[in-house]
MMTF fields as JSON, N, C-alpha, C and O atoms, coordinates in Angstrom:
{
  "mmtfVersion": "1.0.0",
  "mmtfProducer": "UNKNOWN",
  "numBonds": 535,
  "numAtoms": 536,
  "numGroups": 134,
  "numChains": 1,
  "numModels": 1,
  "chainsPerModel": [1],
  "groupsPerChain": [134],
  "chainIdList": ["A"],
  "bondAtomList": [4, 2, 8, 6, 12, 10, 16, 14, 20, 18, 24, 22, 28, 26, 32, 30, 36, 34, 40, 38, 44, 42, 48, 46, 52, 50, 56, 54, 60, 58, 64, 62, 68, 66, 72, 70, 76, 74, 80, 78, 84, 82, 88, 86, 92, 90, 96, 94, 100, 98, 104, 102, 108, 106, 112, 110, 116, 114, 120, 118, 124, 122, 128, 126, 132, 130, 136, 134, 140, 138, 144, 142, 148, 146, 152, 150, 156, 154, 160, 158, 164, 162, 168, 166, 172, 170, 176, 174, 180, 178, 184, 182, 188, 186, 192, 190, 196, 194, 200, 198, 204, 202, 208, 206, 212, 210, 216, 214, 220, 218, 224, 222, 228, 226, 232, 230, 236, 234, 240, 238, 244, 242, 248, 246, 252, 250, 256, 254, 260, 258, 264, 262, 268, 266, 272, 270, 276, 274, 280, 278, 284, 282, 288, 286, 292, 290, 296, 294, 300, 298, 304, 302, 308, 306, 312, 310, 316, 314, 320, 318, 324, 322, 328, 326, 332, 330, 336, 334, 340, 338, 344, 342, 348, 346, 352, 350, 356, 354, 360, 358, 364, 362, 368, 366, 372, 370, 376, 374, 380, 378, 384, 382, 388, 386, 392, 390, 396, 394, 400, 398, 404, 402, 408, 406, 412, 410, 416, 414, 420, 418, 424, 422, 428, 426, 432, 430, 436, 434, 440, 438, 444, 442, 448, 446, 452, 450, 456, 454, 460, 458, 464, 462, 468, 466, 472, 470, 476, 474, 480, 478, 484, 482, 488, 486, 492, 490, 496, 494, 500, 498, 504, 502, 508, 506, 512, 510, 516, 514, 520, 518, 524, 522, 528, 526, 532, 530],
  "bondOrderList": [1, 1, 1, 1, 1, 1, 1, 1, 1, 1, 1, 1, 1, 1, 1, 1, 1, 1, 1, 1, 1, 1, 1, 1, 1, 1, 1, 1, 1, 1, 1, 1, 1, 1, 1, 1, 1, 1, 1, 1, 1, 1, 1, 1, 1, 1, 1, 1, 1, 1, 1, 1, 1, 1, 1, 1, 1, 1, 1, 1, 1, 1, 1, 1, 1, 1, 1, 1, 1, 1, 1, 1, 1, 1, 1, 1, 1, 1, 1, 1, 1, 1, 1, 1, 1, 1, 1, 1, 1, 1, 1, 1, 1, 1, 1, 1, 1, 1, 1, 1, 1, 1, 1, 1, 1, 1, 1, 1, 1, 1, 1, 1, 1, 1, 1, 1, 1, 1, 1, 1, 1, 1, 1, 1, 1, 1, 1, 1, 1, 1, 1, 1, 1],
  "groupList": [{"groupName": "UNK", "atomNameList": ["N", "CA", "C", "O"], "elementList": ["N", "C", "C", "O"], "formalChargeList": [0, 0, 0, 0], "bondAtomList": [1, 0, 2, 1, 3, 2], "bondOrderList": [1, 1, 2], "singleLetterCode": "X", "chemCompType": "L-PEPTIDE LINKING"}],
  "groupTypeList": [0, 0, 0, 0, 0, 0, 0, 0, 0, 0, 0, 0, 0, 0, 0, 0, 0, 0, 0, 0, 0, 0, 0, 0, 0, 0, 0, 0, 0, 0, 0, 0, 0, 0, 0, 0, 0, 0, 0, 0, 0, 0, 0, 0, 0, 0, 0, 0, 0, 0, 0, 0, 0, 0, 0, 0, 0, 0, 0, 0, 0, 0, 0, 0, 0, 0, 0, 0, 0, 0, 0, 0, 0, 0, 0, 0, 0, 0, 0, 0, 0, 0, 0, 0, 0, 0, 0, 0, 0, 0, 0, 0, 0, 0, 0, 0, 0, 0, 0, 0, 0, 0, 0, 0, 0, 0, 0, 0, 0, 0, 0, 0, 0, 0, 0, 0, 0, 0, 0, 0, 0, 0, 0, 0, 0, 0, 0, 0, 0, 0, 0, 0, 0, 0],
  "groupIdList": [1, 2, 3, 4, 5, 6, 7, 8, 9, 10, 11, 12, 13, 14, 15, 16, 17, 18, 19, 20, 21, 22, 23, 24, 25, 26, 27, 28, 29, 30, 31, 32, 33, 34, 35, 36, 37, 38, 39, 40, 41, 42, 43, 44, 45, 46, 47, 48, 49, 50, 51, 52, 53, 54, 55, 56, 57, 58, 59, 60, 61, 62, 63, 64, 65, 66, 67, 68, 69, 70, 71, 72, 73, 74, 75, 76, 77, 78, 79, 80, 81, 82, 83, 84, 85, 86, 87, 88, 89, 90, 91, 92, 93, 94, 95, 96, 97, 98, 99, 100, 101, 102, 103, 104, 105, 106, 107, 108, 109, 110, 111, 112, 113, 114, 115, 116, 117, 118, 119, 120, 121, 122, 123, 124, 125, 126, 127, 128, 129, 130, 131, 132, 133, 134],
  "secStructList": [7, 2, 2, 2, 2, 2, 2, 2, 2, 2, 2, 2, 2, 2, 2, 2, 2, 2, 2, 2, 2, 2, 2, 2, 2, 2, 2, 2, 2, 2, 2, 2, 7, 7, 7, 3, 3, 3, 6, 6, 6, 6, 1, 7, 1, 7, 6, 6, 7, 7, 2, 2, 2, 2, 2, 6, 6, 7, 7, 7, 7, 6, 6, 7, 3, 3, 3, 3, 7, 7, 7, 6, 6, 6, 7, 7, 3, 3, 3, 7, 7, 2, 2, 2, 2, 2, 2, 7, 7, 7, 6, 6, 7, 1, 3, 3, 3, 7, 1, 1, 1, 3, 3, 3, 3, 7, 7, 1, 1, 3, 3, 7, 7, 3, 3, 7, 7, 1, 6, 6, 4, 4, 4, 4, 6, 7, 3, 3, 7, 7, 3, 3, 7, 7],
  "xCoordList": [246.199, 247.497, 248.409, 249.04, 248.407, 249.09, 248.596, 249.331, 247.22, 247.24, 247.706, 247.878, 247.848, 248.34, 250.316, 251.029, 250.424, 251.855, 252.454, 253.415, 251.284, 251.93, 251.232, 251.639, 250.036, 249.71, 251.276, 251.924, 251.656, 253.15, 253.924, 254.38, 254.334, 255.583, 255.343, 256.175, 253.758, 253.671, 253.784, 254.686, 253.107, 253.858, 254.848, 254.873, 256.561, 257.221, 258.203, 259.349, 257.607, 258.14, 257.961, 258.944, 256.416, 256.435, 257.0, 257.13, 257.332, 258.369, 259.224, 259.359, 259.776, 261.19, 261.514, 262.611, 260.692, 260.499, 260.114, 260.259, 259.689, 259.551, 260.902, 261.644, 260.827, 262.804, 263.84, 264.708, 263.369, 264.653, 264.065, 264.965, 263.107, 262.811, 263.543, 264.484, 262.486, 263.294, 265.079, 265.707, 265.474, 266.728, 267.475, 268.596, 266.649, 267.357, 266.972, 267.809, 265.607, 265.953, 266.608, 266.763, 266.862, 267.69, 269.344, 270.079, 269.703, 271.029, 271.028, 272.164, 270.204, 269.675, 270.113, 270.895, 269.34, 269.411, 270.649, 271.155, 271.394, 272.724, 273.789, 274.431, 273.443, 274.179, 273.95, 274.843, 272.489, 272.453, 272.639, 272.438, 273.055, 273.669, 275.388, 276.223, 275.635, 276.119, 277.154, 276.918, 278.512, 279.636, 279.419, 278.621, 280.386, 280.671, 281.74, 282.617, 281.668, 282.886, 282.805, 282.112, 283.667, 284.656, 285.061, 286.217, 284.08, 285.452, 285.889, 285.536, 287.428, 288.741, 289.342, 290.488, 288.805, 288.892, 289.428, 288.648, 290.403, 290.249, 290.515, 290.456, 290.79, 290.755, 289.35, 288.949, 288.5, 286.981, 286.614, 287.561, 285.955, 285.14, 285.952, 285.351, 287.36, 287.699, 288.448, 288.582, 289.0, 289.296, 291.07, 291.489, 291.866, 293.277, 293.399, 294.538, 292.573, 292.138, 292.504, 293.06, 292.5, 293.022, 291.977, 292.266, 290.817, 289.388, 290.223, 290.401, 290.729, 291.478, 292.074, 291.761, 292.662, 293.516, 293.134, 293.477, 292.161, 291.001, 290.368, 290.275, 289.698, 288.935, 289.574, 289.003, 290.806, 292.108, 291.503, 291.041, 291.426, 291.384, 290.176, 289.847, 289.422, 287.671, 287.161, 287.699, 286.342, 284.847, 284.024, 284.173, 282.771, 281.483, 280.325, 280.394, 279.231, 278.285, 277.112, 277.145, 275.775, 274.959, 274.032, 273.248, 274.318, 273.743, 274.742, 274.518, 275.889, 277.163, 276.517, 275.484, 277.123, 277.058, 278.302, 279.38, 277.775, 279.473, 278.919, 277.938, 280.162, 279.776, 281.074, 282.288, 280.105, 280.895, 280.823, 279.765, 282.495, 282.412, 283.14, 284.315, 282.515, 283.023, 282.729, 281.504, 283.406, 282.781, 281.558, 281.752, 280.437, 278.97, 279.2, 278.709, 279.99, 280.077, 281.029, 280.791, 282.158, 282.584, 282.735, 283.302, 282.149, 281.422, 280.424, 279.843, 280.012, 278.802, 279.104, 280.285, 278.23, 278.335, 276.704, 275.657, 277.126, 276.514, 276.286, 276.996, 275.729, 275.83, 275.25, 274.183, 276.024, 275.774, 275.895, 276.12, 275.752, 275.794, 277.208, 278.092, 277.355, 278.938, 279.484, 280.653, 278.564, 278.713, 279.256, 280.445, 278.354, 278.419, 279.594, 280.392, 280.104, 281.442, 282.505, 283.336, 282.414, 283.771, 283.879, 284.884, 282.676, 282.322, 282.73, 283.624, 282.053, 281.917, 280.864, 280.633, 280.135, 278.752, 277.739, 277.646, 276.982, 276.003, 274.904, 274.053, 274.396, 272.887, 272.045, 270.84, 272.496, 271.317, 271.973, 272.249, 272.009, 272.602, 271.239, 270.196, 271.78, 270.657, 270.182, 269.107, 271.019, 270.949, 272.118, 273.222, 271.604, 272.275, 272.268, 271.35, 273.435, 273.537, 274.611, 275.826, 274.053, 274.83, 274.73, 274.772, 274.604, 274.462, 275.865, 276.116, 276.655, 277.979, 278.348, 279.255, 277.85, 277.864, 276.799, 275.629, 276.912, 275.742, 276.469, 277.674, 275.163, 275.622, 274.535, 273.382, 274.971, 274.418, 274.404, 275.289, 273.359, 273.3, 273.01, 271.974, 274.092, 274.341, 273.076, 272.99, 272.067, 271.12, 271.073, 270.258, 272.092, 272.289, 273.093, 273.772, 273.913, 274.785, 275.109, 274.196, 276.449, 277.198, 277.935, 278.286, 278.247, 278.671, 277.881, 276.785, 278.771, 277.882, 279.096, 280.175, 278.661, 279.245, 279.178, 278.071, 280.31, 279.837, 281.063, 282.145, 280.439, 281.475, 281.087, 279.97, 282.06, 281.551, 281.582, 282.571, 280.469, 279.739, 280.526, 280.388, 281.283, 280.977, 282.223, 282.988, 282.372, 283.299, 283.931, 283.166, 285.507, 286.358, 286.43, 287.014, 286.146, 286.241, 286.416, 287.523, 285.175, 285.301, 286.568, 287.282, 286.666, 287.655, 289.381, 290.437, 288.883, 290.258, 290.718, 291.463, 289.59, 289.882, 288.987, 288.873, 288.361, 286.905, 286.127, 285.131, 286.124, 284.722, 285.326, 286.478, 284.508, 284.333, 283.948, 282.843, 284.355, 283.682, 283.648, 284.512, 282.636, 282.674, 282.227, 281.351, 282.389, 281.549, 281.498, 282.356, 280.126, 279.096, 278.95, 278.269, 279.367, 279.143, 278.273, 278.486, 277.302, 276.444, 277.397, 276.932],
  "yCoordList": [162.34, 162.896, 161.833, 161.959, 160.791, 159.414, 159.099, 158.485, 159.459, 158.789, 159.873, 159.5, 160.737, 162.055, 161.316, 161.178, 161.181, 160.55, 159.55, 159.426, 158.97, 157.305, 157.551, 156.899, 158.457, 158.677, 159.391, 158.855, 160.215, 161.07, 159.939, 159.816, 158.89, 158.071, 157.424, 157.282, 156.828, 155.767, 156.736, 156.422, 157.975, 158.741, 158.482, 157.673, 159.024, 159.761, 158.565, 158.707, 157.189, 155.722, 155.77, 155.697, 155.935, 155.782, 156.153, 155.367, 157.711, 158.614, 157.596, 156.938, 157.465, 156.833, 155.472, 155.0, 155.109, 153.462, 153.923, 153.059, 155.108, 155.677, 155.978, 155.704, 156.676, 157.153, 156.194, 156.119, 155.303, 154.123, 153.553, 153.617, 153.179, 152.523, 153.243, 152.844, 154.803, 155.823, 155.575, 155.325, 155.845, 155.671, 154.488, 154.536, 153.32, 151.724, 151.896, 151.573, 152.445, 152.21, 153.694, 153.683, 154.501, 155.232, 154.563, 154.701, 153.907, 153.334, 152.25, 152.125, 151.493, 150.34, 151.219, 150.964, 152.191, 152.829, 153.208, 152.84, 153.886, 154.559, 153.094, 152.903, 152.293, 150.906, 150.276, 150.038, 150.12, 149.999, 150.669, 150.333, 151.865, 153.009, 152.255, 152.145, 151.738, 151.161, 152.269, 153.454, 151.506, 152.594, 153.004, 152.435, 154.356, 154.409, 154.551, 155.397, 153.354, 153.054, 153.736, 153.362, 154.812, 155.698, 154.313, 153.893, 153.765, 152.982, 153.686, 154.646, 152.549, 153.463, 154.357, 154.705, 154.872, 156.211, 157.511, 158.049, 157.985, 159.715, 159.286, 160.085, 157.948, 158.146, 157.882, 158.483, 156.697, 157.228, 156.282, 156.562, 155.504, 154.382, 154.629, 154.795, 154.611, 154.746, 153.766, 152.694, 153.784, 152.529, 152.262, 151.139, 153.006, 152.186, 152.246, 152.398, 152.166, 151.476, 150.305, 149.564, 149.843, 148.563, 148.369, 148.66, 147.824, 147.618, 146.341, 146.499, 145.135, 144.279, 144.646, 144.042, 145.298, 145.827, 146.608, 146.64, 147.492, 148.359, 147.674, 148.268, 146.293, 145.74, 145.126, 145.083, 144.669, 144.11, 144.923, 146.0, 144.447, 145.069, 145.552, 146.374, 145.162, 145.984, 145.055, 143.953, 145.271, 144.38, 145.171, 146.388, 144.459, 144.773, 143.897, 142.684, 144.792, 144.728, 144.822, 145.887, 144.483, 145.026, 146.203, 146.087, 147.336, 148.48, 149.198, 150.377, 148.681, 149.616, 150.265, 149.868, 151.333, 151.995, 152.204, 152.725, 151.576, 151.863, 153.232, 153.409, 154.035, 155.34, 155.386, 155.404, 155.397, 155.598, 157.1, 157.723, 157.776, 158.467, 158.362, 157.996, 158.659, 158.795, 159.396, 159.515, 160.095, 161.111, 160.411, 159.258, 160.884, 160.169, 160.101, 159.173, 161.153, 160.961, 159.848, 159.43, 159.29, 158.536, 156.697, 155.791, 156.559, 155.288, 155.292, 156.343, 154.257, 153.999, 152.767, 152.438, 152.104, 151.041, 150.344, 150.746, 149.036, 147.783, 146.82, 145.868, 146.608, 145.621, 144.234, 144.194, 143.384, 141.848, 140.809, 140.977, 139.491, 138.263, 138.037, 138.867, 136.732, 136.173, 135.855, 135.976, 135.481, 134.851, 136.466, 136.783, 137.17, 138.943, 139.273, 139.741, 139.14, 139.759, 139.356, 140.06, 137.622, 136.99, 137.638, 138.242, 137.382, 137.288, 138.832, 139.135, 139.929, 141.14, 141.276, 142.404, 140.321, 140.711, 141.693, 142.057, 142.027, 143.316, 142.647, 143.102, 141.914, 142.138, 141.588, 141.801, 140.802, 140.697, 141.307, 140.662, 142.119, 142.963, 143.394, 143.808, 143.048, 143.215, 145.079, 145.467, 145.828, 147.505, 148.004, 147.472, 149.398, 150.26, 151.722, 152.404, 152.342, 153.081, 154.605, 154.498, 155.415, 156.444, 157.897, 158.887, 157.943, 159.715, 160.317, 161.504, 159.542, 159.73, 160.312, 161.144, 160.049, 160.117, 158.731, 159.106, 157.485, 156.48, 156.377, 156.31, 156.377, 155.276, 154.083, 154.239, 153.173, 152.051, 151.007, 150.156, 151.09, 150.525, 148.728, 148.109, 148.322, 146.927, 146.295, 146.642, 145.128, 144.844, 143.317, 143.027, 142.41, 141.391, 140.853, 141.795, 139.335, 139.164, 138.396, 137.764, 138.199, 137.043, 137.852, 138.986, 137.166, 138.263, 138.933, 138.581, 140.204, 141.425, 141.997, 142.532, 141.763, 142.524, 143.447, 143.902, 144.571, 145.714, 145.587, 145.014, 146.427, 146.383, 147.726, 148.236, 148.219, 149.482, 149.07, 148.562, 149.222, 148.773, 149.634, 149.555, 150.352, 151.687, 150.71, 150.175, 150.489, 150.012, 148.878, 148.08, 148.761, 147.809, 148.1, 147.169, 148.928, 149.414, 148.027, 147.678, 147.191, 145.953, 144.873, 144.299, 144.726, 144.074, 144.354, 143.731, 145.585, 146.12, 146.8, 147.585, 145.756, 145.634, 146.576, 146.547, 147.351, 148.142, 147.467, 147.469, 146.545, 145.596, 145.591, 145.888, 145.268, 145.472, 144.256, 143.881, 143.594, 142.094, 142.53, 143.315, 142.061, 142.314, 141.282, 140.586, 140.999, 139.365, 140.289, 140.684, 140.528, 141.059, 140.165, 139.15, 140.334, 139.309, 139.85, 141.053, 139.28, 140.202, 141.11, 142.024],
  "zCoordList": [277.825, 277.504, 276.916, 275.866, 277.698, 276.722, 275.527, 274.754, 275.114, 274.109, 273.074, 271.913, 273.291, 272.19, 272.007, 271.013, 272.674, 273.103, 271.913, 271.154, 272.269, 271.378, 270.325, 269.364, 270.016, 268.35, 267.953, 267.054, 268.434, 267.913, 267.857, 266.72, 268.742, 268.552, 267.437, 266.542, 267.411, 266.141, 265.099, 264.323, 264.743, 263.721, 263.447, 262.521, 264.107, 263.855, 263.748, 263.322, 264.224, 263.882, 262.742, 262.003, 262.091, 260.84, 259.338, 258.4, 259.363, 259.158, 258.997, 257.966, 259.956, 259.682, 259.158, 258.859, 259.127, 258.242, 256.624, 255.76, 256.273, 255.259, 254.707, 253.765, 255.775, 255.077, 254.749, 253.879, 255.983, 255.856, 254.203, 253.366, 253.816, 252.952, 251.585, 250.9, 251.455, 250.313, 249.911, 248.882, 251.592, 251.358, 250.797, 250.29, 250.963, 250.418, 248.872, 248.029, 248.443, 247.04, 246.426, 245.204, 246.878, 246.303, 246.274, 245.297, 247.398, 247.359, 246.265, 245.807, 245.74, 244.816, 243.364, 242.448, 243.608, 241.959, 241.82, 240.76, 242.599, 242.416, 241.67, 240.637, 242.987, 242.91, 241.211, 240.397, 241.035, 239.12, 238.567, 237.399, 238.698, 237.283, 236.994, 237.891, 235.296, 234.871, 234.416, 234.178, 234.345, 233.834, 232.474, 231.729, 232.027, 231.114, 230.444, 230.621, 229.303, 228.351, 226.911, 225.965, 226.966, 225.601, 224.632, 224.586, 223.976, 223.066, 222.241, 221.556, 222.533, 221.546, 222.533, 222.247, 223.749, 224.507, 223.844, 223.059, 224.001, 223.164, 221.468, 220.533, 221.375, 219.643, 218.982, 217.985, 219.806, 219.677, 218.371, 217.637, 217.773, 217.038, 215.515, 214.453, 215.66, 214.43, 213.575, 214.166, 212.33, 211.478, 212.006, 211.723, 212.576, 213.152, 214.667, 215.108, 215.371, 216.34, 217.137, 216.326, 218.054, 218.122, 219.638, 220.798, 219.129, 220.048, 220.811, 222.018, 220.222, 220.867, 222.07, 223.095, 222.086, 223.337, 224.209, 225.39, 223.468, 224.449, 225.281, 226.355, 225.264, 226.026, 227.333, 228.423, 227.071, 228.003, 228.831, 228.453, 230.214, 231.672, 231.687, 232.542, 230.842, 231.266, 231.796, 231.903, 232.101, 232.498, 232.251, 232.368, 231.773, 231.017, 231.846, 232.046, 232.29, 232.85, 232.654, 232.037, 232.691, 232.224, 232.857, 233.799, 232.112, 232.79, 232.232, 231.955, 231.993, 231.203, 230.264, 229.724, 230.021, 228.351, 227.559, 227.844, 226.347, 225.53, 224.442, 223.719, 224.808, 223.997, 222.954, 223.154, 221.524, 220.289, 219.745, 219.657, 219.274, 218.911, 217.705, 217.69, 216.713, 215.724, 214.835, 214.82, 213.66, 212.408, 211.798, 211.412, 211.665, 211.008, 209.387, 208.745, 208.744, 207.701, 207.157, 206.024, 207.901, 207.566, 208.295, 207.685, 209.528, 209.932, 210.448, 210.718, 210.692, 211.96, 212.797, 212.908, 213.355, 214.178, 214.305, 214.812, 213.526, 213.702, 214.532, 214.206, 215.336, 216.233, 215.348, 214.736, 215.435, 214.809, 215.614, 216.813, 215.02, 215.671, 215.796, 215.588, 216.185, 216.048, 214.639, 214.271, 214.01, 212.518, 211.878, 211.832, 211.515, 210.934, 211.461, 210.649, 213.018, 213.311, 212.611, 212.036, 212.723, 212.361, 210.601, 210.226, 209.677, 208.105, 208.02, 207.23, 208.876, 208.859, 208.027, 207.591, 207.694, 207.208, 207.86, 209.032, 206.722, 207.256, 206.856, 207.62, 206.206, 205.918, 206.903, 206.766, 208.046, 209.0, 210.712, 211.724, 210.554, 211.747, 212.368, 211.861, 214.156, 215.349, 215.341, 215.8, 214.852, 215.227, 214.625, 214.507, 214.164, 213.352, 213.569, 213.113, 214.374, 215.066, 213.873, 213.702, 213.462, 212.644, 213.204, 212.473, 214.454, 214.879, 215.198, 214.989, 215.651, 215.715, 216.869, 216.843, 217.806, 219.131, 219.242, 219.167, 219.375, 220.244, 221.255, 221.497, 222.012, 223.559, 223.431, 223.031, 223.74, 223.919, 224.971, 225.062, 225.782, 226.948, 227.046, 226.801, 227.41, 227.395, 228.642, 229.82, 227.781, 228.236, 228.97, 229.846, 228.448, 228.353, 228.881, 229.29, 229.446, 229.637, 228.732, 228.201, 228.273, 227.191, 226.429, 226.753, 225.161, 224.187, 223.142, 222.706, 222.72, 222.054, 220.728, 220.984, 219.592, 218.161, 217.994, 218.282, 217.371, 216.732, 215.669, 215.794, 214.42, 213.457, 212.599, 212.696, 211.796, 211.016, 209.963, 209.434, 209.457, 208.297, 206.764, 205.543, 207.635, 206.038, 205.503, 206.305, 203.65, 202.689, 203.597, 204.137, 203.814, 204.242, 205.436, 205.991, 206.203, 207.638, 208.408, 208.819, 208.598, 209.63, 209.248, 210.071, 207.267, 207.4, 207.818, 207.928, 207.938, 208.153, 210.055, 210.641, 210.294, 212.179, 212.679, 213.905, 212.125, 212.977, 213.284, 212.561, 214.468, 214.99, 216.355, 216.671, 216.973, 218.628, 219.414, 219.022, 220.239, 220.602, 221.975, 222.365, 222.849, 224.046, 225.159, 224.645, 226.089, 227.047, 228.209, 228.999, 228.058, 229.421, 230.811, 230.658, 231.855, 232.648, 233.941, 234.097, 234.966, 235.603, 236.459, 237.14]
}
């Protein structure tokens, strides 16, 4: 009769070291789901903008997503180096994003470029600078 006993306890121990476990990496995953950032917020990836001031008071993480909205027919968003941001050069850009809705999930820590490529757009203050920190 005891031993029916302690086969059930070591069960129903075991169970629960299961659960406890499930439950820690479910709290893990919740804990890495990264925010999400509207740039621009309701005015959304456009050319009078002021991304400068948007970033004031953020913090950027990795796991964040920055979600661009903007008309497809009239920008997109480039992600570039430091050099491409400052120049607003395009021809060697890391990714090229035109659906007009991207999200883009920040992978990295340091800093990260984006600029809109379409005509004068970047020189005329459409670029995005951001410093990811863990």
């Amino acid at each position: 009769m005891y031993g029916k006993e302690i086969i059930m306890l070591l069960h129903q121990g075991s169970c629960l070291i299961i659960l406890s476990i499930i439950f820690s990496l479910c709290s893990l995953m919740l804990k890495s789901e990264g925010a999400n950032h509207i740039v621009g917020d309701s005015s959304g990836w456009e050319l009078l903008a002021n991304f400068t001031s948007w970033t004031q008071g953020r913090e950027f993480h990795v796991g964040d997503v920055l979600v661009f909205n903007y008309n497809r027919d009239q920008h997109n968003v480039m992600q570039v180096n430091s050099t491409a941001y400052a120049d607003c050069g395009r021809d060697n850009y890391i990714s090229l994003f035109t659906k007009g809705n991207d999200s883009i999930v920040i992978s990295e820590v340091g800093e990260h470029w984006f600029i809109c490529a379409v005509d004068d757009h970047c020189e005329n203050g459409q670029k995005l600078s951001i410093d990811v920190v863990p």
